[in-house]
Amino acid sequence: MDISDTPEEAAFRAEARAWLDEHATPRGQSTEEPDLGDHVQRARDWQRTLHEHGWAGLSWPEEFGGRGLPGAFATVFAEEMAGFEETTGSLTVSLGMVAPTLMAHGTPEQQEHIAKMLRGEELWCQLFSEPGAGSDLATLGTRAERDGDVWVVNGQKVWTSLAQFADYGILLARTDPDLPKHTGISYFIVDMNDPGIEIRPLVQMTGQAHFNETFLTDVRIPAENMVGGVGEGWSVARTTLTSERSSIAGGNSGWSVETLIEEARARGRCDDPVVRQQLAAAHCRAEVLKVMGYRIRTATSQGRFPGPEALAMKLGYARHWVASTETAMELLGADATMYDQSEPWQYAFLNQFAIRLGGGTDEVQQNIIGELGLGLPREPSADRGVPWKDLPR
Amino acid sequence: MDISDTPEEAAFRAEARAWLDEHATPRGQSTEEPDLGDHVQRARDWQRTLHEHGWAGLSWPEEFGGRGLPGAFATVFAEEMAGFEETTGSLTVSLGMVAPTLMAHGTPEQQEHIAKMLRGEELWCQLFSEPGAGSDLATLGTRAERDGDVWVVNGQKVWTSLAQFADYGILLARTDPDLPKHTGISYFIVDMNDPGIEIRPLVQMTGQAHFNETFLTDVRIPAENMVGGVGEGWSVARTTLTSERSSIAGGNSGWSVETLIEEARARGRCDDPVVRQQLAAAHCRAEVLKVMGYRIRTATSQGRFPGPEALAMKLGYARHWVASTETAMELLGADATMYDQSEPWQYAFLNQFAIRLGGGTDEVQQNIIGELGLGLPREPSADRGVPWKDLPR
Amino acid sequence: MNFDLSEEQQVIADLAAQLFGDLATTERVKAAEQGDGIDRELWASIAEAGLLALSLPESAGGSGMGLVELCLVAQQIGRTVAPVPFTSTTVAAMTLAEHGVGTDLLPGVADGSVILASALAETGANDPLAPSVIATRSGDGAVRLVGEKPAVPALPLATAVLVPAMLDGATILALVDLSTATAGVEITPLKTTSRESQGHLTLDVDVPASHVIDDDAALEQLFLRSIAALSAVQLGVGEGSVAMAAEHVSNRQQFGRPLSAFQAVSQRAADAYIFNEAIRSTVYNAAWQLENEPGDKARADTLAAAYWSSEGTEKVVLAAQHLHGGVGADIEYPVHRYFQWGMQNATALGTATSHLVRLGDQLATR
Amino acid sequence: MNFDLSEEQQVIADLAAQLFGDLATTERVKAAEQGDGIDRELWASIAEAGLLALSLPESAGGSGMGLVELCLVAQQIGRTVAPVPFTSTTVAAMTLAEHGVGTDLLPGVADGSVILASALAETGANDPLAPSVIATRSGDGAVRLVGEKPAVPALPLATAVLVPAMLDGATILALVDLSTATAGVEITPLKTTSRESQGHLTLDVDVPASHVIDDDAALEQLFLRSIAALSAVQLGVGEGSVAMAAEHVSNRQQFGRPLSAFQAVSQRAADAYIFNEAIRSTVYNAAWQLENEPGDKARADTLAAAYWSSEGTEKVVLAAQHLHGGVGADIEYPVHRYFQWGMQNATALGTATSHLVRLGDQLATR
């Protein structure tokens, strides 16, 4: 057990830091632009810069344009990045979910997208959830029917992050309604410029339209754009969803316990013992996430899959987010209720639902943890083996 | 809406207070005797004294030896009693559960017990739970078989409060295993001196043996000791269980927020803002219970059954108990871990499980509240309509 | 002792429920949000129904009722998230009537032509009982007010605002006229989370003796009544959000059964229900105590109500929003308003923590 | 960076797990509870296995390892609620070795013949860093100690006790010999919730210069190591109680299915699991930091571990006990020991709140 950097990690950290000092903006020195389109464009630009200077895809295999470094190096770079304003958050679906899925399950042609994501050229979205299929994603009803060399897709997706900016989407659709719900699903790559796709932005409490409804009408997808085989969509999707959970917990939140303490200090609240206690609690929560990160990083470096404890990360992150932004509201006093999309704490507070719901609700996470962490038997499932078309709805 | 006493209530309160000042011991002036037997005896003695002076069964009908006063008067007396050491807590099963059940469902002969309970002459226990039937009480398997004029009972009960001191018990036993679980149960009065009854005290963390295991071997119960008809035991038991929940929440806890504040003051902790915050939180919890009491008292006085909000009382009381005794542990500092059955806070802390489990677990209460308070559909039940003998076990 | 509403009170509660239920529709609430934060048509209807005059003395054309009745209306406002400055106006009016200051405004309160504000929130730790505005005597009982007040509800709509200030080491309330543009009074409209109309007030102005309530106890009374009324709004907010959540989880099917058939869902909803009942109990107890037996106990009871309506309603609206899952994320779906109102009110006149600290100070030192 | 145990550390963890798993049976734990709170046979086995010498320097016959290895053993003690004064003895021994005081005792620590205690708890708010025992110089570097110490673990069993005291405005640690009856040293055995051996210490005694650690930093170091080791015990306590609860709820049937198939049960168990992982992470991080990079960060990290192992383990053992329902109420069933240990350790060297307050002071003033 050794928590410090290896000499190689330390050298890499110094190199990363020096490059960031030269190319990135220290936190707190820029004011966040409320316009979502600008935010997305800046993420693409930053990703291109990272790529140009050899900082993109650090732990990705070289065959996909990565640098093939151990996972620890990617973590070191992320730790150093946390002190700067720039973020590739808008590319999370592309880099954190689609790329790993295509690496594992894609055809060589499909994998050609990966290099473009790495350069910030392609932005992807995820067309999984439907109005009737949220936590119970496998009941999804969007239909894909074979017509010669193409699949014709009809249906409605929802909570599609950044669909209005996306070049491509990953899509789950039902290719056989006669099979039980998990087995009749296939996984597609869809061109978001297809004329059959209509996007309706959904405005959230933050005032931004991060999410969208996506309507698919006779969208024609070439057969070679299926990822995995017919009916293998659910198992391909598991790769995507596992990646999603770790992406959310590893994300750049735009706030930290340090900024919370700074806020308290700036408002003269640091002498209040009750406030100090809340700041300390926030620190303790962040500490757990940091060390859990060490554990996951260690497992990955040693070529192991992280244990079930890693599942707690996303949940812990969501709870930390909720509790810490509540503390911020406490500190803001009468200012807590002022909001016009530019105040970072109010934005973070109002954005908590995106954190709690993305990648599966807290409750779904707890169920999985109970099963995998403690070996508890599953809840009885009412619909096992029932053909999808016969499910009650 | 008028929260103050009516003139009649105020006069009654003054009379009660004057009598108590003369006959009872103000709180904090006696040290609690750890011996459970002594405690039980003192409860019987105090009940006899209450009865002799006309303070017993205040709101009970006169036909059962009560004074037939509105429920509000019983509440007024309980409020005044709270300032004194004496308690009839050991008679809760007798007075709070058995008596109301016999009033509602008993034969005239069975109802003759009521007057004896009122005089503290009879102490009753409740033989409901079994090792295999806790939250799912209706699966109980203690058998009662008819043999001419008597029922012969065999089985095992558990968590029987004060069985070792009881004169009589109320017993649920299965009279027909071929019926579904709720419908094959009957309700009996059993003489605890029957030679077929063996009692094994269970020691709890408090060091006391409040609970017992009770083994019934060929216990012979005369047929006239059945309460309600054959197979009507579950509906009779509902009266008992409803009474149990309100008894627990209405109980005399041996501590209060005032004594908690006193403890903080005595230990010089009242200047600590963090401690003050915890004391205030305890006060706020107690305030809810007090006003909920007003609401229930109002409903009862107006001849209504209290609404589903009353179900929250027992749960709120249990949560208040847990949180406030935790605060006490905080205040006690290094003394928190010292325990030899005589320290009241440690006792109350260790006794929390009795509060949380008695009358149904917190979770069972929440389920009922969801159904009755919010009209949420019930969880699907796997065993509806299945004969008891065919249930998995 | 009788905790039930009287017949007269029940009539008011029913009237308010019907009026707001009928008129404060989602469409009209949305229109007010996009406008100046008030539904003037609804405001006129409330006035017409006599609800604005409920708690005014009969001498001022009111019905002579009190804080309990005011809370019955406030609760229905929360339940329908109705955009009207009811609590702001009526609580301030009670103070004016009681102290015989600005009584010429009261008929206007009753008929809806006058909106009143109280500038209770403070910058920093937001302690309304420690006002930062400084008053100095300017002769003949008149005072000069200098300072700022953040987040004053209804300020941009108001005819006059009650401003707490420090005068010679004690607190006063000064009634500042806003009906005509006055040099030294600056109002900046604010954008709020809940879209409630609020303004920032900057003062450097003289107030005549006739408009000064020079009574150190008046501020605390105004504060306690204001948090009681706000807590009643919170009760309605909690009720409305739980009703919506209960309906959603009873109807939405996942894994072959309604969401409510999962204990993780039903038990969270049950806890929200329990919080609402705690708030209901403490709010009406507080309103009754403040009205009928003012003093230390009423103060403590009101702080307890404020604690529950901050802490509890926050938990309730969070639960209701969470139980809606993705459905609630879209602001076309109305549940988010309960969340925004609940959270805003939970910090407006102090947070759950600050109410606890204040109450703790009282308990520990008595 | 590698958070995995080294091969050597893994051997120690496995050895400890096997040793305590085999020997700390419920029967023997019960026997120790009814005796003087120590299982001497187990203690001898630990010594024989070399676990008491792990963290002693090689010069004192030890293995020269550190706090991480000590915590690996402490965790297994918690997991089996084994009645042995391991953390008390080994943490004090590290301090003695480091400061070259009482080094004649160290061979006895290694072979199990010497038990050590540290008198960290204080009366009142229980702040171990503000000792109430007063030391005065009595010539030649010797000091006279006057005062009392409550709740000293292992005191009735100990050969010597480290006593923090105030000397001229700074803190010292004085090693008080208990091997022979000494006038001015009074030990009153205490009854504790967990049946751990503890004593109350009353002092009015001279301590020679050779037994005084006159270094103001020594107390905080002893405190931080003690709470790290205690947190490792708590980790084991949490693990043991959750394992027992998971087994119980997976097996016990109610309403026709195992309890664990109810979300109210499974989600509470899942939360307990999450707490344990939080504690595991922070405890081993703290132990490593204290050992390898002592300073402000290590201090904050250790307070965070102490917070989680108080707050978290308290919640874990409450959940485990609660999930056992009535079955756990009978002390013949072993789960209650986890509850009693978990609760006792959660307050022994400060509560979750006091750790937070201490950490908050550090964060707010740095």
GROMACS .gro file of C-alpha atoms in nm, chain B residues 51-246:
model
  196
  444HIS     CA    1  -5.840   0.363   4.174
  445GLU     CA    2  -5.902   0.425   4.542
  446HIS     CA    3  -5.899   0.799   4.483
  447GLY     CA    4  -6.113   0.790   4.171
  448TRP     CA    5  -5.838   0.862   3.916
  449ALA     CA    6  -5.847   0.527   3.737
  450GLY     CA    7  -6.034   0.462   3.410
  451LEU     CA    8  -6.117   0.829   3.370
  452SER     CA    9  -6.256   0.799   3.019
  453TRP     CA   10  -6.379   0.441   3.049
  454PRO     CA   11  -6.755   0.381   3.051
  455GLU     CA   12  -6.906   0.369   3.397
  456GLU     CA   13  -7.035   0.015   3.332
  457PHE     CA   14  -6.672  -0.100   3.338
  458GLY     CA   15  -6.586   0.089   3.653
  459GLY     CA   16  -6.466   0.397   3.474
  460ARG     CA   17  -6.568   0.757   3.533
  461GLY     CA   18  -6.715   0.805   3.189
  462LEU     CA   19  -6.542   1.139   3.134
  463PRO     CA   20  -6.455   1.271   2.785
  464GLY     CA   21  -6.113   1.156   2.654
  465ALA     CA   22  -5.974   1.503   2.704
  466PHE     CA   23  -5.983   1.454   3.080
  467ALA     CA   24  -5.768   1.143   3.062
  468THR     CA   25  -5.519   1.343   2.853
  469VAL     CA   26  -5.518   1.625   3.106
  470PHE     CA   27  -5.446   1.378   3.384
  471ALA     CA   28  -5.166   1.216   3.180
  472GLU     CA   29  -5.012   1.558   3.113
  473GLU     CA   30  -5.006   1.634   3.483
  474MET     CA   31  -4.876   1.285   3.570
  475ALA     CA   32  -4.578   1.340   3.341
  476GLY     CA   33  -4.418   1.557   3.606
  477PHE     CA   34  -4.410   1.273   3.857
  478GLU     CA   35  -4.209   0.955   3.897
  479GLU     CA   36  -4.497   0.712   3.931
  480THR     CA   37  -4.596   0.520   3.623
  481THR     CA   38  -4.833   0.243   3.531
  482GLY     CA   39  -4.617   0.146   3.233
  483SER     CA   40  -4.608  -0.220   3.340
  484LEU     CA   41  -4.986  -0.229   3.310
  485THR     CA   42  -4.988  -0.103   2.951
  486VAL     CA   43  -5.089  -0.439   2.809
  487SER     CA   44  -5.362  -0.477   3.068
  488LEU     CA   45  -5.509  -0.127   3.062
  489GLY     CA   46  -5.412  -0.010   2.716
  490MET     CA   47  -5.465  -0.323   2.510
  491VAL     CA   48  -5.659  -0.599   2.684
  492ALA     CA   49  -5.923  -0.380   2.848
  493PRO     CA   50  -6.024  -0.198   2.525
  494THR     CA   51  -6.036  -0.533   2.345
  495LEU     CA   52  -6.257  -0.695   2.605
  496MET     CA   53  -6.484  -0.390   2.614
  497ALA     CA   54  -6.533  -0.422   2.239
  498HIS     CA   55  -6.538  -0.797   2.192
  499GLY     CA   56  -6.564  -0.971   2.533
  500THR     CA   57  -6.854  -1.161   2.684
  501PRO     CA   58  -6.999  -1.021   3.009
  502GLU     CA   59  -6.803  -1.284   3.204
  503GLN     CA   60  -6.479  -1.193   3.024
  504GLN     CA   61  -6.546  -0.827   3.092
  505GLU     CA   62  -6.538  -0.895   3.465
  506HIS     CA   63  -6.159  -0.888   3.439
  507ILE     CA   64  -6.171  -0.520   3.350
  508ALA     CA   65  -6.254  -0.400   3.699
  509LYS     CA   66  -5.967  -0.605   3.837
  510MET     CA   67  -5.721  -0.454   3.594
  511LEU     CA   68  -5.847  -0.113   3.697
  512ARG     CA   69  -5.761  -0.191   4.058
  513GLY     CA   70  -5.413  -0.316   3.966
  514GLU     CA   71  -5.509  -0.664   4.074
  515GLU     CA   72  -5.450  -0.836   3.744
  516LEU     CA   73  -5.147  -0.800   3.521
  517TRP     CA   74  -5.181  -0.929   3.164
  518CYS     CA   75  -4.939  -1.019   2.891
  519GLN     CA   76  -4.974  -1.056   2.516
  520LEU     CA   77  -4.899  -1.394   2.354
  521PHE     CA   78  -4.902  -1.295   1.987
  522SER     CA   79  -4.552  -1.300   1.827
  523GLU     CA   80  -4.374  -1.624   1.749
  524PRO     CA   81  -4.018  -1.701   1.642
  525GLY     CA   82  -4.140  -1.742   1.284
  526ALA     CA   83  -4.414  -1.478   1.291
  527GLY     CA   84  -4.300  -1.124   1.365
  528SER     CA   85  -4.398  -0.852   1.117
  529ASP     CA   86  -4.596  -1.122   0.939
  530LEU     CA   87  -4.787  -1.203   1.257
  531ALA     CA   88  -5.073  -1.372   1.072
  532THR     CA   89  -4.851  -1.668   0.982
  533LEU     CA   90  -4.843  -1.771   1.348
  534GLY     CA   91  -4.844  -2.148   1.399
  535THR     CA   92  -4.940  -2.208   1.763
  536ARG     CA   93  -5.217  -2.465   1.740
  537ALA     CA   94  -5.543  -2.477   1.934
  538GLU     CA   95  -5.744  -2.798   1.895
  539ARG     CA   96  -6.090  -2.850   2.028
  540ASP     CA   97  -6.135  -3.125   2.285
  541GLY     CA   98  -6.494  -3.116   2.410
  542ASP     CA   99  -6.536  -2.802   2.622
  543VAL     CA  100  -6.176  -2.700   2.608
  544TRP     CA  101  -5.917  -2.594   2.352
  545VAL     CA  102  -5.579  -2.764   2.380
  546VAL     CA  103  -5.296  -2.532   2.286
  547ASN     CA  104  -4.942  -2.617   2.179
  548GLY     CA  105  -4.677  -2.384   2.047
  549GLN     CA  106  -4.420  -2.123   2.127
  550LYS     CA  107  -4.455  -1.748   2.174
  551VAL     CA  108  -4.179  -1.494   2.205
  552TRP     CA  109  -4.112  -1.128   2.301
  553THR     CA  110  -4.381  -1.165   2.566
  554SER     CA  111  -4.342  -0.854   2.780
  555LEU     CA  112  -4.352  -0.922   3.152
  556ALA     CA  113  -4.485  -1.277   3.107
  557GLN     CA  114  -4.299  -1.377   3.422
  558PHE     CA  115  -4.520  -1.144   3.629
  559ALA     CA  116  -4.849  -1.190   3.445
  560ASP     CA  117  -5.170  -1.339   3.584
  561TYR     CA  118  -5.339  -1.376   3.245
  562GLY     CA  119  -5.246  -1.360   2.881
  563ILE     CA  120  -5.423  -1.285   2.556
  564LEU     CA  121  -5.332  -1.552   2.305
  565LEU     CA  122  -5.363  -1.589   1.930
  566ALA     CA  123  -5.369  -1.949   1.810
  567ARG     CA  124  -5.453  -2.126   1.488
  568THR     CA  125  -5.779  -2.314   1.504
  569ASP     CA  126  -5.797  -2.408   1.134
  570PRO     CA  127  -5.479  -2.462   0.929
  571ASP     CA  128  -5.680  -2.525   0.614
  572LEU     CA  129  -5.795  -2.164   0.590
  573PRO     CA  130  -5.583  -1.871   0.460
  574LYS     CA  131  -5.357  -1.729   0.725
  575HIS     CA  132  -5.578  -1.445   0.852
  576THR     CA  133  -5.896  -1.643   0.876
  577GLY     CA  134  -5.796  -1.953   1.072
  578ILE     CA  135  -5.693  -1.769   1.389
  579SER     CA  136  -5.885  -1.743   1.718
  580TYR     CA  137  -5.828  -1.523   2.023
  581PHE     CA  138  -5.813  -1.665   2.376
  582ILE     CA  139  -5.776  -1.562   2.736
  583VAL     CA  140  -5.522  -1.789   2.903
  584ASP     CA  141  -5.444  -1.831   3.271
  585MET     CA  142  -5.068  -1.786   3.303
  586ASN     CA  143  -5.062  -2.024   3.599
  587ASP     CA  144  -5.160  -2.317   3.376
  588PRO     CA  145  -4.905  -2.595   3.432
  589GLY     CA  146  -4.849  -2.627   3.057
  590ILE     CA  147  -4.693  -2.281   3.040
  591GLU     CA  148  -4.318  -2.247   3.073
  592ILE     CA  149  -4.152  -1.907   3.069
  593ARG     CA  150  -3.790  -1.836   2.981
  594PRO     CA  151  -3.684  -1.475   3.038
  595LEU     CA  152  -3.475  -1.316   2.761
  596VAL     CA  153  -3.216  -1.072   2.885
  597GLN     CA  154  -3.182  -0.756   2.675
  598MET     CA  155  -2.888  -0.519   2.636
  599THR     CA  156  -3.030  -0.310   2.917
  600GLY     CA  157  -2.957  -0.603   3.147
  601GLN     CA  158  -3.326  -0.646   3.215
  602ALA     CA  159  -3.544  -0.937   3.111
  603HIS     CA  160  -3.845  -0.743   2.996
  604PHE     CA  161  -3.918  -1.000   2.725
  605ASN     CA  162  -3.969  -1.372   2.755
  606GLU     CA  163  -4.009  -1.683   2.552
  607THR     CA  164  -4.329  -1.866   2.640
  608PHE     CA  165  -4.371  -2.234   2.566
  609LEU     CA  166  -4.723  -2.376   2.563
  610THR     CA  167  -4.760  -2.753   2.602
  611ASP     CA  168  -5.110  -2.900   2.613
  612VAL     CA  169  -5.241  -2.587   2.775
  613ARG     CA  170  -5.615  -2.642   2.831
  614ILE     CA  171  -5.831  -2.335   2.779
  615PRO     CA  172  -6.204  -2.351   2.856
  616ALA     CA  173  -6.411  -2.274   2.545
  617GLU     CA  174  -6.575  -1.978   2.717
  618ASN     CA  175  -6.234  -1.807   2.726
  619MET     CA  176  -6.237  -1.751   2.353
  620VAL     CA  177  -6.281  -1.379   2.268
  621GLY     CA  178  -6.497  -1.339   1.959
  622GLY     CA  179  -6.594  -1.642   1.757
  623VAL     CA  180  -6.391  -1.926   1.610
  624GLY     CA  181  -6.173  -1.785   1.331
  625GLU     CA  182  -6.245  -1.422   1.432
  626GLY     CA  183  -5.914  -1.386   1.615
  627TRP     CA  184  -5.752  -1.159   1.357
  628SER     CA  185  -6.024  -0.899   1.367
  629VAL     CA  186  -6.026  -0.902   1.748
  630ALA     CA  187  -5.646  -0.870   1.743
  631ARG     CA  188  -5.669  -0.559   1.528
  632THR     CA  189  -5.839  -0.382   1.817
  633THR     CA  190  -5.555  -0.489   2.044
  634LEU     CA  191  -5.281  -0.386   1.799
  635THR     CA  192  -5.432  -0.047   1.728
  636SER     CA  193  -5.451   0.013   2.101
  637GLU     CA  194  -5.088  -0.102   2.136
  638ARG     CA  195  -4.955   0.157   1.895
  639SER     CA  196  -5.130   0.441   2.068
   0.00000   0.00000   0.00000
